[in-house]
Short mmCIF file of C-alpha atoms in Angstrom, two decimals:
data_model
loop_
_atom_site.label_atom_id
_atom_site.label_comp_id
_atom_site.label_asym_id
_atom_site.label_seq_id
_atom_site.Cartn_x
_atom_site.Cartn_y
_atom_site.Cartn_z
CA UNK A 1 161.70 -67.51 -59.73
CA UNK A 2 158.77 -65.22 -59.57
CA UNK A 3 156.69 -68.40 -61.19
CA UNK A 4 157.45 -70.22 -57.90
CA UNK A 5 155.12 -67.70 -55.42
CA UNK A 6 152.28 -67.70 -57.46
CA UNK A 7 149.36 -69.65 -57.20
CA UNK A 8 149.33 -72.71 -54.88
CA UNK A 9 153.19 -73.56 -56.05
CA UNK A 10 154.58 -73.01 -52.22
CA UNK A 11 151.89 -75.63 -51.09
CA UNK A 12 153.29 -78.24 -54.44
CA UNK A 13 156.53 -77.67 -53.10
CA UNK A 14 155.90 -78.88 -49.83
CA UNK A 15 153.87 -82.07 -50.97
CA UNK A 16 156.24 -82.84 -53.30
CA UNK A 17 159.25 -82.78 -50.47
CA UNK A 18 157.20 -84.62 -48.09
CA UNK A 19 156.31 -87.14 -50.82
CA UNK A 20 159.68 -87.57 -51.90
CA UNK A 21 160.78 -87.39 -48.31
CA UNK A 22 158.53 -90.71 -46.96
CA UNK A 23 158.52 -92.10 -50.23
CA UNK A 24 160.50 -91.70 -53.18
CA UNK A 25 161.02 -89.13 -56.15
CA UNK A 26 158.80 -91.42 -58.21
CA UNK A 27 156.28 -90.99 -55.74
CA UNK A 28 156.22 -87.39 -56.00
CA UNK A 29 156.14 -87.47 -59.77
CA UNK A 30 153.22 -89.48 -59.59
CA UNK A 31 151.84 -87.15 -57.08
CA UNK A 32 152.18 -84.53 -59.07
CA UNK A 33 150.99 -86.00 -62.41
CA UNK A 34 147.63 -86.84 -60.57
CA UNK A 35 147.18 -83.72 -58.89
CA UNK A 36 147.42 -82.17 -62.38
CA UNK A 37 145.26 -84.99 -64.13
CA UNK A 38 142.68 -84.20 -61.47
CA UNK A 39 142.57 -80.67 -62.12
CA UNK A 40 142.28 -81.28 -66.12
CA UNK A 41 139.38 -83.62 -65.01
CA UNK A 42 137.28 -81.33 -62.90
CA UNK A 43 137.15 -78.56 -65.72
CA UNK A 44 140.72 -76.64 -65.27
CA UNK A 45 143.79 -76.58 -67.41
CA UNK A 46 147.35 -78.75 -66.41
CA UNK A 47 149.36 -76.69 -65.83
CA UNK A 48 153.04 -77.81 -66.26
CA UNK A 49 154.74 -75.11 -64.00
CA UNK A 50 152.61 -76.64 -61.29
CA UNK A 51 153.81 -79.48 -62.10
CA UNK A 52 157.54 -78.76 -62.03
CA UNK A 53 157.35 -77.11 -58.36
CA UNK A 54 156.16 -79.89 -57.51
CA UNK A 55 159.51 -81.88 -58.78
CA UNK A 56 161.64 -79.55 -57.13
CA UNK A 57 160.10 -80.23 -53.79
CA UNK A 58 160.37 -84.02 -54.82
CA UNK A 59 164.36 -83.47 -55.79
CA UNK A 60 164.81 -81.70 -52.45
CA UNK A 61 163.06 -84.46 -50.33
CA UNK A 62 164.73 -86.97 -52.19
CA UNK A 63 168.12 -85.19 -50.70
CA UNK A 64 167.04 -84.93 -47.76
CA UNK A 65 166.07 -88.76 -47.28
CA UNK A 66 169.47 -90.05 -49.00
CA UNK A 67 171.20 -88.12 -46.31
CA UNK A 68 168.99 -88.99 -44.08
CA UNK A 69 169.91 -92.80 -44.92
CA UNK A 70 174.07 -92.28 -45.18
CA UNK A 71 173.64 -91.01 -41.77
CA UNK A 72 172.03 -94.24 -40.76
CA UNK A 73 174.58 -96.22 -41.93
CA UNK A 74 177.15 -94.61 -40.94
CA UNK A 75 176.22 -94.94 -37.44
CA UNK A 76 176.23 -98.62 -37.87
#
């Protein structure tokens, strides 16, 4: 878990959760992917564990919003 303070990973973990929170977990992946691409493009390395914290935001958004929704219907 030590992987998950370093760097910028607290700041993928949020925009992962907030994409997958609006959005969906696809969206986050694809968040992710292109955050990484655009690091390989402007002379930096992709870095995979990035890319994971950002999926575990995503999975925790995407939580989030399914409850979110079964609350909804339930009140209806």
């Amino acid at each position: 878990m030590k992987w998950l303070r370093e760097s910028n990973r607290p700041r993928h973990i949020l925009y992962g959760f907030f994409g997958a929170l609006i959005g969906t977990l696809l969206f986050s992946i694809g968040l992710a992917i292109g955050k990484e691409y655009g690091d390989k493009a402007w002379g930096g390395k992709f870095d995979r564990l990035d890319l994971w914290a950002t999926l575990i935001g995503g999975i925790a958004g995407q939580i989030i919003q399914l409850f979110i929704i079964w609350i909804i219907i339930k009140l209806i």
